[in-house]
């Protein structure tokens, strides 16, 4: 389960980003964005499947997974949108296919709508995009991040494990849950977990929400019907706001559709991507 590797590095404005490229160099470029509190690890099965026909780029955002975690680090949605724009330039990708989950959806939307990042097509999977967002637990931690940061390591680990395991759907395999929790443990991981929640501010999606009607690229919106974090009704609302968006609900999947229904999600993505010129 731990064989997922990101051997490449890029020094961004918010710290060192770890990344990797899968598939044939001559395949159509496709970038995968993860959400919070996750990492590119959640894309491993889907990435390897898509890499059969695409050149797939995966990366951990600053403050997440294998990428740099440091005191005072800016890991806000604003910073991540700028970092993603930087990365596209670093990779030499002028108009890639983009697939983004959760918080990564907001990052991709901000890069496109505020920083002029151009995409050939955009697929959003249970994205953070519409107000209001943030569970009661999320808001509590955000308001008292400095207190939670001081929890004894064992209590912190139990809290993160419970939180990550609450996404809905059939539930995560224990070994997968271990891998998702691991980056948030230890001397750098524990403060990083609370840092990213403390900086999660709805104003970063409020700034772009009225621009969704201007999205002109082919757009797919997938949603786990059993998402316990963001109701499926938000997906339908977003699909109605984006001109011509294709709506694809996925049965028996929670917020982590990549884990709950990887085959169904991959099929939906491939069906959509085949129609993109």
PDB file of C-alpha atoms in Angstrom:
ATOM      1  CA  UNK A   1       0.000   0.000   0.000  1.00  0.00           C
ATOM      2  CA  UNK A   2       2.957   2.374   0.559  1.00  0.00           C
ATOM      3  CA  UNK A   3       4.567   1.950  -2.897  1.00  0.00           C
ATOM      4  CA  UNK A   4       3.241   5.319  -4.102  1.00  0.00           C
ATOM      5  CA  UNK A   5       6.245   7.534  -4.874  1.00  0.00           C
ATOM      6  CA  UNK A   6       6.766  11.151  -5.922  1.00  0.00           C
ATOM      7  CA  UNK A   7      10.448  11.279  -6.911  1.00  0.00           C
ATOM      8  CA  UNK A   8      10.488  14.720  -8.545  1.00  0.00           C
ATOM      9  CA  UNK A   9      10.696  18.090  -6.742  1.00  0.00           C
ATOM     10  CA  UNK A  10       9.770  21.660  -7.605  1.00  0.00           C
ATOM     11  CA  UNK A  11      10.530  24.676  -5.433  1.00  0.00           C
ATOM     12  CA  UNK A  12       7.317  26.699  -5.379  1.00  0.00           C
ATOM     13  CA  UNK A  13       6.459  29.998  -3.738  1.00  0.00           C
ATOM     14  CA  UNK A  14       4.911  28.015  -0.848  1.00  0.00           C
ATOM     15  CA  UNK A  15       7.603  25.380  -0.397  1.00  0.00           C
ATOM     16  CA  UNK A  16       8.942  22.301  -2.154  1.00  0.00           C
ATOM     17  CA  UNK A  17       6.364  20.296  -4.085  1.00  0.00           C
ATOM     18  CA  UNK A  18       6.851  16.572  -4.708  1.00  0.00           C
ATOM     19  CA  UNK A  19       5.454  15.225  -7.977  1.00  0.00           C
ATOM     20  CA  UNK A  20       5.591  12.446 -10.538  1.00  0.00           C
ATOM     21  CA  UNK A  21       4.654  11.724 -14.140  1.00  0.00           C
ATOM     22  CA  UNK A  22       3.099   8.426 -15.228  1.00  0.00           C
ATOM     23  CA  UNK A  23       2.444   7.045 -18.690  1.00  0.00           C
ATOM     24  CA  UNK A  24       3.886   7.656 -22.141  1.00  0.00           C
ATOM     25  CA  UNK A  25       5.527  11.070 -22.754  1.00  0.00           C
ATOM     26  CA  UNK A  26       3.548  11.420 -25.991  1.00  0.00           C
ATOM     27  CA  UNK A  27       0.167  10.854 -24.302  1.00  0.00           C
ATOM     28  CA  UNK A  28      -2.277  13.714 -23.825  1.00  0.00           C
ATOM     29  CA  UNK A  29      -1.251  15.513 -20.605  1.00  0.00           C
ATOM     30  CA  UNK A  30      -3.623  15.124 -17.679  1.00  0.00           C
ATOM     31  CA  UNK A  31      -3.134  16.581 -14.189  1.00  0.00           C
ATOM     32  CA  UNK A  32      -4.725  15.186 -11.026  1.00  0.00           C
ATOM     33  CA  UNK A  33      -5.337  17.414  -7.984  1.00  0.00           C
ATOM     34  CA  UNK A  34      -6.064  15.993  -4.540  1.00  0.00           C
ATOM     35  CA  UNK A  35      -8.159  17.476  -1.731  1.00  0.00           C
ATOM     36  CA  UNK A  36      -7.817  17.980   1.993  1.00  0.00           C
ATOM     37  CA  UNK A  37      -6.750  16.360   4.270  1.00  0.00           C
ATOM     38  CA  UNK A  38      -5.477  13.951   1.627  1.00  0.00           C
ATOM     39  CA  UNK A  39      -2.639  13.684  -0.914  1.00  0.00           C
ATOM     40  CA  UNK A  40      -2.027  12.352  -4.407  1.00  0.00           C
ATOM     41  CA  UNK A  41      -2.065   8.873  -2.829  1.00  0.00           C
ATOM     42  CA  UNK A  42      -5.865   8.814  -3.194  1.00  0.00           C
ATOM     43  CA  UNK A  43      -5.436   8.969  -6.987  1.00  0.00           C
ATOM     44  CA  UNK A  44      -3.043   6.010  -7.265  1.00  0.00           C
ATOM     45  CA  UNK A  45      -5.463   3.479  -8.836  1.00  0.00           C
ATOM     46  CA  UNK A  46      -7.161   6.002 -11.112  1.00  0.00           C
ATOM     47  CA  UNK A  47      -3.809   7.552 -12.120  1.00  0.00           C
ATOM     48  CA  UNK A  48      -2.336   4.210 -13.138  1.00  0.00           C
ATOM     49  CA  UNK A  49      -5.437   3.392 -15.187  1.00  0.00           C
ATOM     50  CA  UNK A  50      -5.484   6.771 -16.930  1.00  0.00           C
ATOM     51  CA  UNK A  51      -1.749   6.505 -17.611  1.00  0.00           C
ATOM     52  CA  UNK A  52      -2.436   3.753 -20.161  1.00  0.00           C
ATOM     53  CA  UNK A  53      -3.640   6.447 -22.588  1.00  0.00           C
ATOM     54  CA  UNK A  54      -2.447   9.718 -21.037  1.00  0.00           C
ATOM     55  CA  UNK A  55       0.631  11.396 -19.642  1.00  0.00           C
ATOM     56  CA  UNK A  56      -0.542  11.776 -16.032  1.00  0.00           C
ATOM     57  CA  UNK A  57       0.937  14.326 -13.618  1.00  0.00           C
ATOM     58  CA  UNK A  58       0.379  13.836  -9.879  1.00  0.00           C
ATOM     59  CA  UNK A  59       1.567  16.092  -7.076  1.00  0.00           C
ATOM     60  CA  UNK A  60       1.181  16.794  -3.382  1.00  0.00           C
ATOM     61  CA  UNK A  61       0.276  20.371  -2.595  1.00  0.00           C
ATOM     62  CA  UNK A  62       2.602  22.319  -0.272  1.00  0.00           C
ATOM     63  CA  UNK A  63       1.734  21.330   3.295  1.00  0.00           C
ATOM     64  CA  UNK A  64       0.329  17.934   2.235  1.00  0.00           C
ATOM     65  CA  UNK A  65       1.547  14.381   1.763  1.00  0.00           C
ATOM     66  CA  UNK A  66       5.224  14.199   0.820  1.00  0.00           C
ATOM     67  CA  UNK A  67       5.593  17.914   0.059  1.00  0.00           C
ATOM     68  CA  UNK A  68       7.164  20.450   2.388  1.00  0.00           C
ATOM     69  CA  UNK A  69       5.488  21.200   5.710  1.00  0.00           C
ATOM     70  CA  UNK A  70       6.963  24.144   7.608  1.00  0.00           C
ATOM     71  CA  UNK A  71       5.984  26.687  10.291  1.00  0.00           C
ATOM     72  CA  UNK A  72       4.373  29.816   8.914  1.00  0.00           C
ATOM     73  CA  UNK A  73       3.763  28.173   5.543  1.00  0.00           C
ATOM     74  CA  UNK A  74       1.020  29.640   3.340  1.00  0.00           C
ATOM     75  CA  UNK A  75      -1.146  26.672   2.367  1.00  0.00           C
ATOM     76  CA  UNK A  76      -4.339  28.635   1.686  1.00  0.00           C
ATOM     77  CA  UNK A  77      -6.474  28.145  -1.397  1.00  0.00           C
ATOM     78  CA  UNK A  78      -5.053  31.394  -2.741  1.00  0.00           C
ATOM     79  CA  UNK A  79      -1.487  30.089  -2.417  1.00  0.00           C
ATOM     80  CA  UNK A  80      -2.339  26.678  -3.881  1.00  0.00           C
ATOM     81  CA  UNK A  81      -3.966  28.279  -6.925  1.00  0.00           C
ATOM     82  CA  UNK A  82      -0.769  30.223  -7.591  1.00  0.00           C
ATOM     83  CA  UNK A  83       1.398  27.138  -7.036  1.00  0.00           C
ATOM     84  CA  UNK A  84      -0.680  25.114  -9.501  1.00  0.00           C
ATOM     85  CA  UNK A  85      -0.287  27.847 -12.103  1.00  0.00           C
ATOM     86  CA  UNK A  86       3.482  27.814 -11.481  1.00  0.00           C
ATOM     87  CA  UNK A  87       3.592  24.035 -11.853  1.00  0.00           C
ATOM     88  CA  UNK A  88       1.756  24.054 -15.165  1.00  0.00           C
ATOM     89  CA  UNK A  89       4.381  26.460 -16.470  1.00  0.00           C
ATOM     90  CA  UNK A  90       7.197  24.349 -14.991  1.00  0.00           C
ATOM     91  CA  UNK A  91       5.806  21.240 -16.707  1.00  0.00           C
ATOM     92  CA  UNK A  92       5.324  23.123 -19.975  1.00  0.00           C
ATOM     93  CA  UNK A  93       1.611  22.293 -20.084  1.00  0.00           C
ATOM     94  CA  UNK A  94      -0.266  24.961 -22.032  1.00  0.00           C
ATOM     95  CA  UNK A  95      -3.693  23.298 -22.091  1.00  0.00           C
ATOM     96  CA  UNK A  96      -3.860  20.020 -20.119  1.00  0.00           C
ATOM     97  CA  UNK A  97      -6.819  17.925 -19.099  1.00  0.00           C
ATOM     98  CA  UNK A  98      -7.451  18.596 -15.398  1.00  0.00           C
ATOM     99  CA  UNK A  99      -9.170  16.318 -12.863  1.00  0.00           C
ATOM    100  CA  UNK A 100      -9.601  17.741  -9.374  1.00  0.00           C
ATOM    101  CA  UNK A 101     -11.093  16.459  -6.117  1.00  0.00           C
ATOM    102  CA  UNK A 102     -12.440  18.335  -3.069  1.00  0.00           C
ATOM    103  CA  UNK A 103     -10.163  21.305  -2.143  1.00  0.00           C
ATOM    104  CA  UNK A 104      -8.247  20.600  -5.359  1.00  0.00           C
ATOM    105  CA  UNK A 105     -11.389  21.534  -7.257  1.00  0.00           C
ATOM    106  CA  UNK A 106     -11.263  25.026  -5.763  1.00  0.00           C
ATOM    107  CA  UNK A 107      -7.533  25.207  -6.581  1.00  0.00           C
ATOM    108  CA  UNK A 108      -8.162  24.285 -10.226  1.00  0.00           C
ATOM    109  CA  UNK A 109     -11.078  26.717 -10.470  1.00  0.00           C
ATOM    110  CA  UNK A 110      -9.065  29.589  -8.971  1.00  0.00           C
ATOM    111  CA  UNK A 111      -6.118  28.923 -11.288  1.00  0.00           C
ATOM    112  CA  UNK A 112      -8.451  28.915 -14.293  1.00  0.00           C
ATOM    113  CA  UNK A 113     -10.670  31.850 -13.363  1.00  0.00           C
ATOM    114  CA  UNK A 114      -8.158  34.141 -11.616  1.00  0.00           C
ATOM    115  CA  UNK A 115      -4.742  33.199 -13.026  1.00  0.00           C
ATOM    116  CA  UNK A 116      -5.704  32.422 -16.631  1.00  0.00           C
ATOM    117  CA  UNK A 117      -4.585  28.790 -16.497  1.00  0.00           C
ATOM    118  CA  UNK A 118      -5.982  27.170 -19.639  1.00  0.00           C
ATOM    119  CA  UNK A 119      -7.434  23.662 -19.686  1.00  0.00           C
ATOM    120  CA  UNK A 120      -8.539  21.420 -22.522  1.00  0.00           C
ATOM    121  CA  UNK A 121     -11.213  20.026 -20.204  1.00  0.00           C
ATOM    122  CA  UNK A 122     -12.043  20.032 -16.501  1.00  0.00           C
ATOM    123  CA  UNK A 123     -13.433  17.195 -14.381  1.00  0.00           C
ATOM    124  CA  UNK A 124     -14.442  18.025 -10.809  1.00  0.00           C
ATOM    125  CA  UNK A 125     -14.976  15.242  -8.270  1.00  0.00           C
ATOM    126  CA  UNK A 126     -16.914  16.250  -5.123  1.00  0.00           C
ATOM    127  CA  UNK A 127     -15.220  19.686  -5.217  1.00  0.00           C
ATOM    128  CA  UNK A 128     -15.202  22.419  -2.599  1.00  0.00           C
ATOM    129  CA  UNK A 129     -16.829  25.080  -4.754  1.00  0.00           C
ATOM    130  CA  UNK A 130     -20.101  26.422  -3.358  1.00  0.00           C
ATOM    131  CA  UNK A 131     -20.922  28.181  -0.102  1.00  0.00           C
ATOM    132  CA  UNK A 132     -21.458  27.239   2.606  1.00  0.00           C
ATOM    133  CA  UNK A 133     -18.750  24.658   3.244  1.00  0.00           C
ATOM    134  CA  UNK A 134     -16.949  23.284   6.265  1.00  0.00           C
ATOM    135  CA  UNK A 135     -18.432  20.841   8.788  1.00  0.00           C
ATOM    136  CA  UNK A 136     -19.061  21.852  12.432  1.00  0.00           C
ATOM    137  CA  UNK A 137     -15.894  19.930  13.362  1.00  0.00           C
ATOM    138  CA  UNK A 138     -13.925  21.744  10.669  1.00  0.00           C
ATOM    139  CA  UNK A 139     -15.123  25.137  11.889  1.00  0.00           C
ATOM    140  CA  UNK A 140     -14.352  24.247  15.532  1.00  0.00           C
ATOM    141  CA  UNK A 141     -10.783  23.257  14.684  1.00  0.00           C
ATOM    142  CA  UNK A 142     -10.277  26.337  12.505  1.00  0.00           C
ATOM    143  CA  UNK A 143     -11.331  28.629  15.355  1.00  0.00           C
ATOM    144  CA  UNK A 144      -9.108  26.854  17.914  1.00  0.00           C
ATOM    145  CA  UNK A 145      -6.261  25.474  15.781  1.00  0.00           C
ATOM    146  CA  UNK A 146      -3.562  26.512  18.276  1.00  0.00           C
ATOM    147  CA  UNK A 147      -5.294  24.540  21.047  1.00  0.00           C
ATOM    148  CA  UNK A 148      -5.787  21.399  18.941  1.00  0.00           C
ATOM    149  CA  UNK A 149      -2.156  21.579  17.792  1.00  0.00           C
ATOM    150  CA  UNK A 150      -1.086  20.910  21.386  1.00  0.00           C
ATOM    151  CA  UNK A 151      -2.974  17.619  21.710  1.00  0.00           C
ATOM    152  CA  UNK A 152      -0.855  14.660  22.845  1.00  0.00           C
ATOM    153  CA  UNK A 153       0.294  12.746  19.732  1.00  0.00           C
ATOM    154  CA  UNK A 154      -1.853   9.689  20.476  1.00  0.00           C
ATOM    155  CA  UNK A 155      -5.030  11.771  20.822  1.00  0.00           C
ATOM    156  CA  UNK A 156      -4.151  13.768  17.720  1.00  0.00           C
ATOM    157  CA  UNK A 157      -3.638  10.568  15.728  1.00  0.00           C
ATOM    158  CA  UNK A 158      -6.985   9.188  16.891  1.00  0.00           C
ATOM    159  CA  UNK A 159      -8.734  12.448  15.962  1.00  0.00           C
ATOM    160  CA  UNK A 160      -7.249  12.521  12.466  1.00  0.00           C
ATOM    161  CA  UNK A 161      -8.068   8.864  11.918  1.00  0.00           C
ATOM    162  CA  UNK A 162     -11.682   9.387  12.963  1.00  0.00           C
ATOM    163  CA  UNK A 163     -11.995  12.498  10.793  1.00  0.00           C
ATOM    164  CA  UNK A 164     -10.489  10.948   7.652  1.00  0.00           C
ATOM    165  CA  UNK A 165     -12.654   7.877   8.133  1.00  0.00           C
ATOM    166  CA  UNK A 166     -15.885   9.888   8.226  1.00  0.00           C
ATOM    167  CA  UNK A 167     -16.206  10.581   4.488  1.00  0.00           C
ATOM    168  CA  UNK A 168     -19.223   8.326   3.963  1.00  0.00           C
ATOM    169  CA  UNK A 169     -19.694   5.408   1.596  1.00  0.00           C
ATOM    170  CA  UNK A 170     -18.648   1.830   2.406  1.00  0.00           C
ATOM    171  CA  UNK A 171     -15.666   2.902   4.523  1.00  0.00           C
ATOM    172  CA  UNK A 172     -11.908   2.850   3.984  1.00  0.00           C
ATOM    173  CA  UNK A 173      -9.671  -0.208   4.175  1.00  0.00           C
ATOM    174  CA  UNK A 174      -7.635   0.058   7.419  1.00  0.00           C
ATOM    175  CA  UNK A 175      -4.331   0.008   5.503  1.00  0.00           C
ATOM    176  CA  UNK A 176      -5.520   2.853   3.252  1.00  0.00           C
ATOM    177  CA  UNK A 177      -6.641   4.808   6.284  1.00  0.00           C
ATOM    178  CA  UNK A 178      -3.177   4.307   7.796  1.00  0.00           C
ATOM    179  CA  UNK A 179      -1.553   5.789   4.690  1.00  0.00           C
ATOM    180  CA  UNK A 180      -3.896   8.797   4.638  1.00  0.00           C
ATOM    181  CA  UNK A 181      -3.260   9.558   8.314  1.00  0.00           C
ATOM    182  CA  UNK A 182       0.517   9.029   8.229  1.00  0.00           C
ATOM    183  CA  UNK A 183       1.530  12.426   6.713  1.00  0.00           C
ATOM    184  CA  UNK A 184      -0.260  14.204   9.565  1.00  0.00           C
ATOM    185  CA  UNK A 185       1.703  12.517  12.348  1.00  0.00           C
ATOM    186  CA  UNK A 186       4.980  13.490  13.973  1.00  0.00           C
ATOM    187  CA  UNK A 187       6.776  16.737  14.631  1.00  0.00           C
ATOM    188  CA  UNK A 188       5.997  18.342  11.265  1.00  0.00           C
ATOM    189  CA  UNK A 189       2.765  16.520  10.417  1.00  0.00           C
ATOM    190  CA  UNK A 190       0.719  17.395  13.485  1.00  0.00           C
ATOM    191  CA  UNK A 191       1.037  21.199  13.221  1.00  0.00           C
ATOM    192  CA  UNK A 192       0.622  20.948   9.436  1.00  0.00           C
ATOM    193  CA  UNK A 193      -2.777  19.274   9.878  1.00  0.00           C
ATOM    194  CA  UNK A 194      -4.128  22.169  11.930  1.00  0.00           C
ATOM    195  CA  UNK A 195      -2.348  24.775   9.797  1.00  0.00           C
ATOM    196  CA  UNK A 196      -4.227  23.764   6.653  1.00  0.00           C
ATOM    197  CA  UNK A 197      -7.568  23.840   8.473  1.00  0.00           C
ATOM    198  CA  UNK A 198      -6.801  27.229  10.068  1.00  0.00           C
ATOM    199  CA  UNK A 199      -6.166  28.693   6.608  1.00  0.00           C
ATOM    200  CA  UNK A 200      -9.256  27.183   4.946  1.00  0.00           C
ATOM    201  CA  UNK A 201     -11.420  30.236   4.344  1.00  0.00           C
ATOM    202  CA  UNK A 202     -14.675  30.265   2.383  1.00  0.00           C
ATOM    203  CA  UNK A 203     -13.841  33.700   0.974  1.00  0.00           C
ATOM    204  CA  UNK A 204     -11.508  31.985  -1.496  1.00  0.00           C
ATOM    205  CA  UNK A 205     -14.465  30.285  -3.173  1.00  0.00           C
ATOM    206  CA  UNK A 206     -16.772  33.266  -2.628  1.00  0.00           C
ATOM    207  CA  UNK A 207     -14.336  35.229  -4.831  1.00  0.00           C
ATOM    208  CA  UNK A 208     -14.965  32.966  -7.809  1.00  0.00           C
ATOM    209  CA  UNK A 209     -18.428  31.481  -7.298  1.00  0.00           C
ATOM    210  CA  UNK A 210     -20.169  34.035  -9.520  1.00  0.00           C
ATOM    211  CA  UNK A 211     -17.679  33.256 -12.322  1.00  0.00           C
ATOM    212  CA  UNK A 212     -18.640  29.609 -12.783  1.00  0.00           C
ATOM    213  CA  UNK A 213     -21.083  30.659 -15.508  1.00  0.00           C
ATOM    214  CA  UNK A 214     -18.039  31.833 -17.527  1.00  0.00           C
ATOM    215  CA  UNK A 215     -16.357  28.424 -17.663  1.00  0.00           C
ATOM    216  CA  UNK A 216     -16.137  27.624 -21.354  1.00  0.00           C
ATOM    217  CA  UNK A 217     -14.225  24.341 -21.419  1.00  0.00           C
ATOM    218  CA  UNK A 218     -15.892  20.899 -21.440  1.00  0.00           C
ATOM    219  CA  UNK A 219     -16.709  20.149 -17.794  1.00  0.00           C
ATOM    220  CA  UNK A 220     -17.643  16.962 -15.972  1.00  0.00           C
ATOM    221  CA  UNK A 221     -18.926  16.965 -12.407  1.00  0.00           C
ATOM    222  CA  UNK A 222     -18.806  13.615 -10.592  1.00  0.00           C
ATOM    223  CA  UNK A 223     -20.242  13.143  -7.113  1.00  0.00           C
ATOM    224  CA  UNK A 224     -20.431  10.308  -4.646  1.00  0.00           C
ATOM    225  CA  UNK A 225     -24.110   9.910  -3.802  1.00  0.00           C
ATOM    226  CA  UNK A 226     -23.230   8.993  -0.208  1.00  0.00           C
ATOM    227  CA  UNK A 227     -20.820  11.886   0.374  1.00  0.00           C
ATOM    228  CA  UNK A 228     -20.985  12.646   4.110  1.00  0.00           C
ATOM    229  CA  UNK A 229     -18.932  15.864   3.816  1.00  0.00           C
ATOM    230  CA  UNK A 230     -20.524  17.729   0.902  1.00  0.00           C
ATOM    231  CA  UNK A 231     -24.131  16.795   0.041  1.00  0.00           C
ATOM    232  CA  UNK A 232     -24.824  15.524  -3.470  1.00  0.00           C
ATOM    233  CA  UNK A 233     -27.298  18.426  -3.852  1.00  0.00           C
ATOM    234  CA  UNK A 234     -24.267  20.754  -4.023  1.00  0.00           C
ATOM    235  CA  UNK A 235     -23.074  18.779  -7.020  1.00  0.00           C
ATOM    236  CA  UNK A 236     -26.336  19.247  -8.842  1.00  0.00           C
ATOM    237  CA  UNK A 237     -26.242  22.960  -8.002  1.00  0.00           C
ATOM    238  CA  UNK A 238     -22.729  23.278  -9.405  1.00  0.00           C
ATOM    239  CA  UNK A 239     -23.601  21.316 -12.542  1.00  0.00           C
ATOM    240  CA  UNK A 240     -26.487  23.714 -13.157  1.00  0.00           C
ATOM    241  CA  UNK A 241     -24.171  26.719 -12.779  1.00  0.00           C
ATOM    242  CA  UNK A 242     -21.474  25.605 -15.245  1.00  0.00           C
ATOM    243  CA  UNK A 243     -22.629  25.934 -18.871  1.00  0.00           C
ATOM    244  CA  UNK A 244     -23.004  22.536 -20.545  1.00  0.00           C
ATOM    245  CA  UNK A 245     -21.561  20.609 -17.606  1.00  0.00           C
ATOM    246  CA  UNK A 246     -22.006  16.839 -17.665  1.00  0.00           C
ATOM    247  CA  UNK A 247     -23.407  15.467 -14.393  1.00  0.00           C
ATOM    248  CA  UNK A 248     -22.300  12.023 -13.208  1.00  0.00           C
ATOM    249  CA  UNK A 249     -23.500  10.831  -9.775  1.00  0.00           C
ATOM    250  CA  UNK A 250     -21.725   7.705  -8.527  1.00  0.00           C
ATOM    251  CA  UNK A 251     -23.750   5.273  -6.438  1.00  0.00           C
ATOM    252  CA  UNK A 252     -22.482   3.745  -3.179  1.00  0.00           C
ATOM    253  CA  UNK A 253     -19.562   6.185  -2.984  1.00  0.00           C
ATOM    254  CA  UNK A 254     -18.801   8.738  -0.303  1.00  0.00           C
ATOM    255  CA  UNK A 255     -16.585  11.811  -0.508  1.00  0.00           C
ATOM    256  CA  UNK A 256     -13.515   9.736  -1.412  1.00  0.00           C
ATOM    257  CA  UNK A 257     -14.924   8.379  -4.651  1.00  0.00           C
ATOM    258  CA  UNK A 258     -11.412   7.321  -5.707  1.00  0.00           C
ATOM    259  CA  UNK A 259     -11.347   4.821  -2.834  1.00  0.00           C
ATOM    260  CA  UNK A 260     -15.010   3.801  -2.766  1.00  0.00           C
ATOM    261  CA  UNK A 261     -15.607   3.344  -6.504  1.00  0.00           C
ATOM    262  CA  UNK A 262     -12.341   3.651  -8.465  1.00  0.00           C
ATOM    263  CA  UNK A 263     -13.573   1.587 -11.417  1.00  0.00           C
ATOM    264  CA  UNK A 264     -16.796   3.575 -11.764  1.00  0.00           C
ATOM    265  CA  UNK A 265     -14.951   6.892 -11.450  1.00  0.00           C
ATOM    266  CA  UNK A 266     -12.314   5.867 -13.997  1.00  0.00           C
ATOM    267  CA  UNK A 267     -15.039   4.780 -16.424  1.00  0.00           C
ATOM    268  CA  UNK A 268     -16.824   8.121 -16.018  1.00  0.00           C
ATOM    269  CA  UNK A 269     -13.585  10.049 -16.586  1.00  0.00           C
ATOM    270  CA  UNK A 270     -12.591   8.005 -19.647  1.00  0.00           C
ATOM    271  CA  UNK A 271     -16.062   8.354 -21.143  1.00  0.00           C
ATOM    272  CA  UNK A 272     -15.848  12.110 -20.723  1.00  0.00           C
ATOM    273  CA  UNK A 273     -12.247  12.457 -21.925  1.00  0.00           C
ATOM    274  CA  UNK A 274     -12.899  10.448 -25.093  1.00  0.00           C
ATOM    275  CA  UNK A 275     -15.336  13.151 -26.195  1.00  0.00           C
ATOM    276  CA  UNK A 276     -12.833  15.972 -25.659  1.00  0.00           C
ATOM    277  CA  UNK A 277     -11.206  17.016 -28.966  1.00  0.00           C
TER     278      UNK A 277
END
